[in-house]
Coordinates of C-alpha atoms and ligand atoms in Angstrom, one line a residue:
M15 CA 8.5 -4.1 -22.4
L16 CA 7.5 -7.1 -20.3
K17 CA 3.8 -7.5 -21.3
N18 CA 3.0 -11.1 -22.0
Y19 CA 4.7 -13.5 -19.6
S20 CA 4.2 -15.9 -16.8
I21 CA 5.6 -16.2 -13.3
S22 CA 6.2 -19.8 -12.2
N23 CA 7.5 -21.8 -9.3
I24 CA 5.1 -19.9 -7.0
R25 CA 2.3 -20.6 -4.5
Y26 CA -0.7 -18.3 -4.8
I27 CA -4.0 -17.8 -3.1
A28 CA -6.7 -18.5 -5.6
S29 CA -10.3 -17.8 -4.8
D30 CA -10.7 -20.4 -2.1
K31 CA -7.6 -22.5 -2.0
I32 CA -3.8 -22.4 -2.1
E33 CA -2.4 -23.4 -5.4
S34 CA 1.2 -24.1 -6.6
G35 CA 2.2 -23.5 -10.2
S36 CA 2.2 -20.4 -12.4
I37 CA 0.2 -17.4 -13.4
S38 CA 0.2 -16.1 -16.9
I39 CA -0.3 -12.4 -17.6
K40 CA -1.3 -10.7 -20.8
G41 CA -1.4 -6.9 -20.9
N42 CA -3.2 -5.7 -17.8
F43 CA -4.9 -9.0 -17.0
I44 CA -4.4 -12.5 -15.6
E45 CA -4.8 -14.6 -18.7
N46 CA -4.7 -18.1 -17.4
F47 CA -2.5 -20.4 -15.2
N48 CA -0.2 -21.9 -17.8
I49 CA 3.5 -21.2 -18.4
S50 CA 4.0 -19.0 -21.3
K51 CA 7.0 -18.5 -23.7
H52 CA 8.4 -15.7 -21.5
D53 CA 8.4 -17.4 -18.2
Y54 CA 10.0 -16.1 -15.0
K55 CA 10.8 -18.7 -12.5
L56 CA 10.5 -17.1 -9.0
E57 CA 12.1 -18.3 -5.9
N58 CA 10.3 -19.0 -2.6
A59 CA 7.4 -16.8 -3.6
L60 CA 3.9 -16.4 -2.4
V61 CA 1.7 -14.4 -4.8
I62 CA -1.5 -12.7 -3.5
P63 CA -3.8 -10.0 -4.9
A64 CA -2.7 -6.5 -4.1
F65 CA -4.4 -5.0 -1.0
I66 CA -7.3 -2.6 -1.2
N67 CA -7.5 0.2 1.4
A68 CA -11.3 0.6 1.9
H69 CA -11.0 4.0 3.6
D70 CA -8.5 6.8 3.5
H71 CA -8.4 10.6 3.1
L72 CA -5.4 11.1 0.8
F73 CA -5.5 14.9 1.2
G74 CA -5.0 14.3 5.0
T75 CA -1.7 12.5 4.6
Y76 CA 0.9 14.0 6.9
F77 CA 2.7 13.5 10.2
P78 CA 2.4 13.6 13.2
K79 CA -1.1 12.6 14.2
I80 CA -3.3 15.4 15.3
G81 CA -5.8 15.4 18.2
H82 CA -6.3 15.6 22.0
G83 CA -8.9 12.9 22.5
P84 CA -10.7 11.0 23.6
Y85 CA -13.6 12.8 21.9
E86 CA -17.3 12.2 22.1
R87 CA -17.8 12.9 18.5
W88 CA -15.6 13.7 15.5
L89 CA -16.5 17.4 15.3
E90 CA -14.3 18.4 18.1
W91 CA -11.4 16.5 16.6
D92 CA -12.0 18.4 13.3
N93 CA -11.9 21.7 15.2
D94 CA -8.6 20.7 16.8
L95 CA -7.2 19.6 13.4
K96 CA -7.8 23.0 11.8
K97 CA -6.1 24.9 14.6
D98 CA -3.1 22.7 14.7
D99 CA 0.4 23.8 13.5
V100 CA 0.9 20.4 11.8
Y101 CA -2.2 21.2 9.7
K102 CA -0.9 24.6 8.9
E103 CA 2.4 23.1 7.8
R104 CA 0.7 20.6 5.6
S105 CA -1.2 23.4 4.0
K106 CA 2.1 24.7 2.5
L107 CA 2.2 21.7 0.2
D108 CA 0.2 21.7 -3.0
K109 CA -2.6 19.2 -3.5
E110 CA -0.7 17.0 -5.9
T111 CA 2.2 16.7 -3.5
V112 CA 0.0 15.6 -0.5
Y113 CA -1.9 13.2 -2.7
L114 CA 1.3 11.6 -4.0
L115 CA 2.5 11.3 -0.4
G116 CA -0.8 9.4 0.4
A117 CA -0.5 7.2 -2.7
Y118 CA 3.0 6.2 -1.9
R119 CA 2.1 5.6 1.8
N120 CA -0.3 3.0 0.5
F121 CA 1.9 1.7 -2.3
I122 CA 4.9 0.6 -0.2
S123 CA 2.5 -1.5 1.9
G124 CA 1.2 -3.3 -1.2
V125 CA -2.0 -1.3 -1.5
L126 CA -2.8 -0.6 -5.2
T127 CA -6.4 0.5 -4.8
V128 CA -7.7 3.0 -2.3
S129 CA -11.0 4.6 -1.5
D130 CA -10.4 8.3 -1.0
H131 CA -13.4 9.7 0.9
I132 CA -13.8 13.2 -0.3
P133 CA -16.1 15.2 -2.7
H134 CA -15.4 14.6 -6.4
K135 CA -14.5 18.3 -6.9
V136 CA -11.4 17.8 -4.7
N137 CA -9.9 14.6 -6.3
D138 CA -11.4 14.6 -9.8
D139 CA -8.5 16.3 -11.4
I140 CA -5.8 14.3 -9.6
I141 CA -7.0 10.7 -9.7
D142 CA -5.7 10.0 -13.2
I143 CA -2.1 11.0 -12.4
M144 CA -1.9 9.0 -9.2
P145 CA 0.6 6.0 -9.1
I146 CA -2.2 3.8 -7.6
R147 CA -5.8 3.3 -8.4
V148 CA -8.0 5.8 -6.5
L149 CA -11.6 4.9 -6.6
K150 CA -13.3 7.1 -9.2
D151 CA -16.9 5.9 -9.3
Y152 CA -18.7 6.6 -6.0
S153 CA -21.4 8.8 -4.5
L154 CA -21.1 10.0 -1.0
A155 CA -22.1 11.9 2.1
H156 CA -19.8 12.9 4.9
E157 CA -21.9 11.7 7.8
A158 CA -25.6 11.4 8.6
V159 CA -25.7 14.0 11.4
S160 CA -26.8 17.6 11.4
Y161 CA -23.2 18.9 12.0
D162 CA -21.6 16.9 9.2
L163 CA -19.5 18.6 6.5
N164 CA -22.3 18.6 4.0
W165 CA -20.5 16.6 1.2
G166 CA -22.6 15.7 -1.8
D167 CA -26.2 16.5 -2.7
G168 CA -27.9 14.8 0.3
L169 CA -28.3 11.3 1.5
D170 CA -31.3 10.4 -0.7
I171 CA -30.0 11.9 -3.9
E172 CA -26.5 10.5 -3.5
H173 CA -27.8 7.0 -2.7
Q174 CA -30.1 7.1 -5.7
R175 CA -27.2 8.0 -7.8
A176 CA -25.3 4.9 -6.5
L177 CA -28.3 2.7 -7.4
E178 CA -28.6 4.1 -10.9
N179 CA -25.0 3.8 -11.7
N180 CA -24.1 0.6 -9.8
I181 CA -21.5 2.3 -7.7
P182 CA -20.9 2.5 -4.0
F183 CA -22.5 5.1 -1.8
I184 CA -19.9 5.9 0.9
T185 CA -20.4 7.7 4.2
H186 CA -19.0 7.9 7.7
I187 CA -21.7 6.6 10.2
A188 CA -21.9 6.9 14.0
E189 CA -18.4 8.2 14.3
G190 CA -18.8 9.0 18.0
Y191 CA -21.4 8.3 20.6
D192 CA -23.3 11.5 21.2
E193 CA -27.1 11.6 20.7
E194 CA -26.9 12.3 17.0
S195 CA -24.4 9.6 16.3
L196 CA -26.7 7.1 18.0
Q197 CA -29.4 8.2 15.6
S198 CA -27.4 8.4 12.5
L199 CA -28.3 5.0 11.0
N200 CA -32.0 5.9 11.4
N201 CA -31.4 9.1 9.5
L202 CA -30.0 7.0 6.7
I203 CA -32.9 4.6 6.7
E204 CA -35.3 7.5 6.7
A205 CA -33.6 8.9 3.6
K206 CA -33.9 5.4 2.0
A207 CA -30.1 5.4 1.7
L208 CA -29.4 2.0 3.2
S209 CA -28.9 -0.8 0.6
D210 CA -26.2 -3.2 -0.6
N211 CA -24.6 -0.2 -2.4
T212 CA -24.1 1.5 1.0
V213 CA -20.6 1.5 2.5
L214 CA -20.6 2.6 6.1
I215 CA -17.4 3.8 7.7
H216 CA -16.7 3.5 11.5
G217 CA -20.0 2.7 13.1
I218 CA -18.8 3.2 16.6
A219 CA -22.2 3.8 18.2
L220 CA -24.3 1.3 16.2
S221 CA -26.8 -0.6 18.3
D222 CA -27.7 -4.3 17.9
Q223 CA -30.9 -3.2 16.1
D224 CA -28.7 -1.0 13.7
L225 CA -26.6 -4.0 12.9
E226 CA -29.6 -6.1 12.1
N227 CA -30.9 -3.4 9.8
I228 CA -27.5 -3.2 8.1
A229 CA -27.3 -7.0 7.7
K230 CA -30.8 -7.1 6.3
A231 CA -30.0 -4.4 3.7
K232 CA -26.8 -6.2 2.9
A233 CA -24.9 -2.9 3.4
N234 CA -21.2 -2.9 4.0
L235 CA -19.0 -1.8 6.9
V236 CA -15.5 -0.5 7.0
W237 CA -13.5 -0.8 10.2
C238 CA -10.7 1.7 11.0
P239 CA -9.6 0.5 14.4
N240 CA -6.5 2.6 15.0
S241 CA -8.3 5.8 14.0
N242 CA -11.2 4.9 16.3
Y243 CA -8.9 4.1 19.2
F244 CA -6.9 7.3 18.7
M245 CA -9.9 9.6 18.6
F246 CA -12.4 7.9 21.0
E247 CA -10.5 5.2 22.9
R248 CA -13.2 2.9 21.8
T249 CA -14.5 1.2 18.6
S250 CA -17.4 -0.6 17.2
N251 CA -18.4 -4.1 18.1
I252 CA -16.6 -5.7 15.2
K253 CA -17.2 -9.2 16.3
K254 CA -21.0 -8.6 16.2
W255 CA -20.7 -7.1 12.7
M256 CA -19.1 -10.3 11.5
E257 CA -21.6 -12.5 13.4
N258 CA -24.3 -10.7 11.6
G259 CA -22.7 -11.8 8.3
I260 CA -21.9 -8.2 7.3
N261 CA -19.2 -7.6 4.7
V262 CA -16.4 -6.0 6.7
S263 CA -13.3 -4.3 5.1
L264 CA -10.3 -2.7 6.7
G265 CA -9.4 1.0 6.2
T266 CA -6.6 3.1 7.6
D267 CA -8.3 6.5 7.6
S268 CA -5.6 9.2 7.1
P269 CA -2.4 9.0 9.2
A270 CA -3.7 12.1 11.0
T271 CA -5.6 9.6 13.1
G272 CA -5.0 6.1 11.8
S273 CA -2.0 3.8 11.5
Q274 CA 1.1 5.0 9.7
T275 CA 1.1 2.3 7.0
F276 CA -1.5 -0.2 5.9
I277 CA 0.6 -3.0 7.2
D278 CA 0.7 -1.3 10.6
E279 CA -3.1 -1.2 10.5
M280 CA -3.2 -4.9 9.9
Y281 CA -1.1 -5.4 13.0
F282 CA -3.1 -3.0 15.1
T283 CA -6.3 -4.7 13.9
Q284 CA -5.1 -8.1 15.3
D285 CA -3.8 -6.6 18.6
Y286 CA -6.9 -4.6 19.2
Y287 CA -9.2 -7.6 18.4
K288 CA -7.3 -9.7 20.8
R289 CA -7.6 -7.0 23.5
L290 CA -11.3 -6.6 22.9
Y291 CA -12.3 -10.3 22.8
N292 CA -9.4 -12.2 24.3
E293 CA -9.2 -14.3 21.1
Y294 CA -7.4 -14.1 17.9
L295 CA -8.9 -12.6 14.7
P296 CA -8.7 -15.5 12.3
E297 CA -5.9 -14.9 9.8
R298 CA -8.2 -15.8 6.9
T299 CA -10.7 -13.2 8.0
L300 CA -8.0 -10.5 8.0
Y301 CA -7.0 -11.5 4.5
N302 CA -10.6 -11.2 3.3
M303 CA -10.9 -7.8 4.9
V304 CA -8.0 -6.4 2.8
T305 CA -8.7 -8.1 -0.5
E306 CA -12.0 -9.7 -1.5
N307 CA -14.3 -7.8 0.9
P308 CA -13.3 -4.3 -0.1
A309 CA -13.4 -5.3 -3.8
K310 CA -17.0 -6.4 -3.2
C311 CA -18.2 -3.3 -1.3
L312 CA -16.5 -0.9 -3.7
R313 CA -17.9 -2.8 -6.7
L314 CA -14.5 -3.4 -8.2
Y315 CA -15.4 -6.7 -9.8
T316 CA -12.0 -7.5 -11.4
L317 CA -9.9 -6.9 -8.3
G318 CA -9.3 -8.6 -4.9
K319 CA -8.9 -12.2 -6.2
I320 CA -6.5 -14.1 -8.3
K321 CA -8.6 -15.4 -11.1
D322 CA -8.8 -15.6 -14.9
K323 CA -9.5 -12.2 -16.5
N324 CA -9.0 -10.2 -13.3
I325 CA -6.6 -7.2 -13.3
A326 CA -3.1 -8.4 -12.6
D327 CA -2.5 -6.3 -9.4
L328 CA -0.3 -8.8 -7.5
L329 CA 2.1 -8.9 -4.6
I330 CA 5.0 -11.2 -4.6
L331 CA 5.8 -12.0 -1.0
K332 CA 8.5 -14.0 0.8
D333 CA 6.8 -17.4 1.3
K334 CA 7.9 -17.6 4.9
N335 CA 5.2 -19.9 6.5
K336 CA 3.5 -23.1 5.6
D337 CA 0.2 -21.3 6.1
P338 CA 0.1 -18.4 3.6
Y339 CA -2.5 -16.5 5.8
K340 CA 0.1 -16.5 8.6
T341 CA 2.6 -14.9 6.2
I342 CA 0.0 -12.1 5.5
S343 CA -0.9 -11.5 9.1
T344 CA 2.8 -11.2 10.0
L345 CA 3.8 -9.3 6.9
T346 CA 6.6 -6.6 7.0
L347 CA 7.4 -4.0 4.4
N348 CA 10.5 -6.0 3.4
D349 CA 8.5 -9.2 2.9
I350 CA 7.1 -7.5 -0.2
E351 CA 9.6 -8.6 -2.8
A352 CA 7.8 -7.3 -5.9
I353 CA 4.6 -5.6 -7.0
I354 CA 2.9 -6.2 -10.3
Q355 CA 0.5 -3.4 -11.2
N356 CA -1.8 -3.7 -14.2
G357 CA 0.4 -6.5 -15.4
L358 CA 3.7 -4.5 -15.0
F359 CA 6.5 -5.1 -12.6
V360 CA 6.7 -1.6 -10.9
Y361 CA 8.6 -2.4 -7.7
S362 CA 11.0 -5.1 -6.5
N363 CA 14.0 -6.1 -4.4
E364 CA 17.4 -6.9 -5.9
K365 CA 16.3 -10.5 -6.9
Y366 CA 13.6 -9.3 -9.3
S367 CA 15.1 -5.9 -10.4
E368 CA 15.6 -7.2 -14.0
M369 CA 11.9 -7.4 -14.4
V370 CA 11.4 -3.8 -13.2
Y371 CA 14.1 -2.6 -15.6
Q372 CA 12.4 -4.5 -18.5
S373 CA 9.0 -3.0 -17.7
N374 CA 9.7 0.7 -17.1
E375 CA 11.6 3.5 -18.9
N376 CA 12.7 5.0 -15.7
V377 CA 13.7 3.1 -12.6
Y378 CA 14.3 4.7 -9.2
V379 CA 16.5 3.0 -6.6
F380 CA 16.1 3.6 -2.9
N381 CA 16.1 1.7 0.4
V382 CA 13.0 0.6 2.3
K383 CA 13.9 -0.1 5.9
G384 CA 17.5 -0.5 4.8
E385 CA 16.8 -2.9 1.9
K386 CA 17.3 -1.9 -1.7
R387 CA 14.2 -1.5 -3.8
Y388 CA 13.7 -0.7 -7.6
C389 CA 10.7 1.3 -8.4
A390 CA 8.9 2.9 -11.4
Y391 CA 8.0 5.8 -9.1
D392 CA 10.2 8.6 -7.9
I393 CA 9.3 8.4 -4.2
K394 CA 12.6 9.9 -3.1
G395 CA 12.1 12.8 -5.6
L396 CA 8.9 13.6 -3.8
M397 CA 10.6 13.7 -0.5
G398 CA 13.2 16.1 -2.0
K399 CA 10.4 18.3 -3.3
I400 CA 8.8 18.5 0.2
R401 CA 12.1 19.3 1.7
N402 CA 12.5 22.3 -0.7
I403 CA 9.0 23.6 0.1
L404 CA 9.3 23.3 3.9
G405 CA 13.0 24.2 4.1
Y406 CA 13.9 21.3 6.3
I407 CA 14.0 17.5 6.1
K408 CA 10.6 16.2 7.2
E409 CA 10.5 12.6 8.2
F410 CA 7.4 10.5 7.5
P411 CA 7.3 7.2 9.4
F412 CA 4.8 5.9 6.8
L413 CA 7.5 6.2 4.1
P414 CA 10.7 4.7 5.7
I415 CA 12.8 5.2 2.7
D416 CA 16.3 6.7 2.1
Ligands
ZN519 ZN1 -12.7 8.9 7.5

């Protein structure tokens, strides 16, 4: 079992600069930056922290998208969702199957940690058997409007729980622009539920005053641009969020409304930003939104950065540009040449397959967009299971494997 080793001949993104050299891994963690006895010399490799998807609903993973927007508020979308034949078909699958589908959708894009926004009673029994890290420690609400889905024990109690346990308090906010959405941040403030533990999702209708209040409280925001565009044909003033110094992370939302893959969301983010402001989103900003910033808002202190003693969740990418941030902003599924998860090689192309075989008892081989991949997880097996349940071959664009 490949447990104590180094990878060398690499470039990597350390906290604030680009380094060349090696990373040494011991057990689940980055140990130091020396070359160890068991060294693997990589080839043309850029190593970065694995991505963190700051907002998803894994139980909503399916295809195609559902909705007949643009809507004024999310409630009408939710009503459409529950009447839709696609939703009915998804309901034929058991919970574990849908969750695995969602986990693999994230995994092949290099996401090893996801925040699954749902009451604990739904995901508690499933988190530990997931192939990626699903956030376990959080308190929550659904929204801060009268017609929300009533998740959790109320804004004040849930937020208090977050403070006491040093965990994030996660809620949708202003997902829409009806009267109540416009008021939703004030409801949160009244409940004393706005602090640096607070993670706000969407924020479409937030006013300038709201943004100031969020910045002052050091609360966090998560942007799901494709989902916003699909449901409302508009989004929040993301540039202003950043100008206010708010910690902003990227989330996909479920593929019922958001991008198919996390990498697709990264492309959409850049395109949409360009359309909104007629300027480019800085590539470094995008990088922060998918690594350091979500680690910070979700209070995952040993993730999101390559540094000593952090968890070794790493992506080995084709080092295709002089500027590593450009490589990340133009990433494709096939540029991910290997994935190290908790210190173990769990996924690779042909070049690094030996490491996957050395690290795992079972290795599954399949193609991703026509290129061979070796993987510790039986993604194709899951597709077979879904085919058996549905009685036909269902294609999921977020899992382009065969
Ligand atoms: Zn959501």
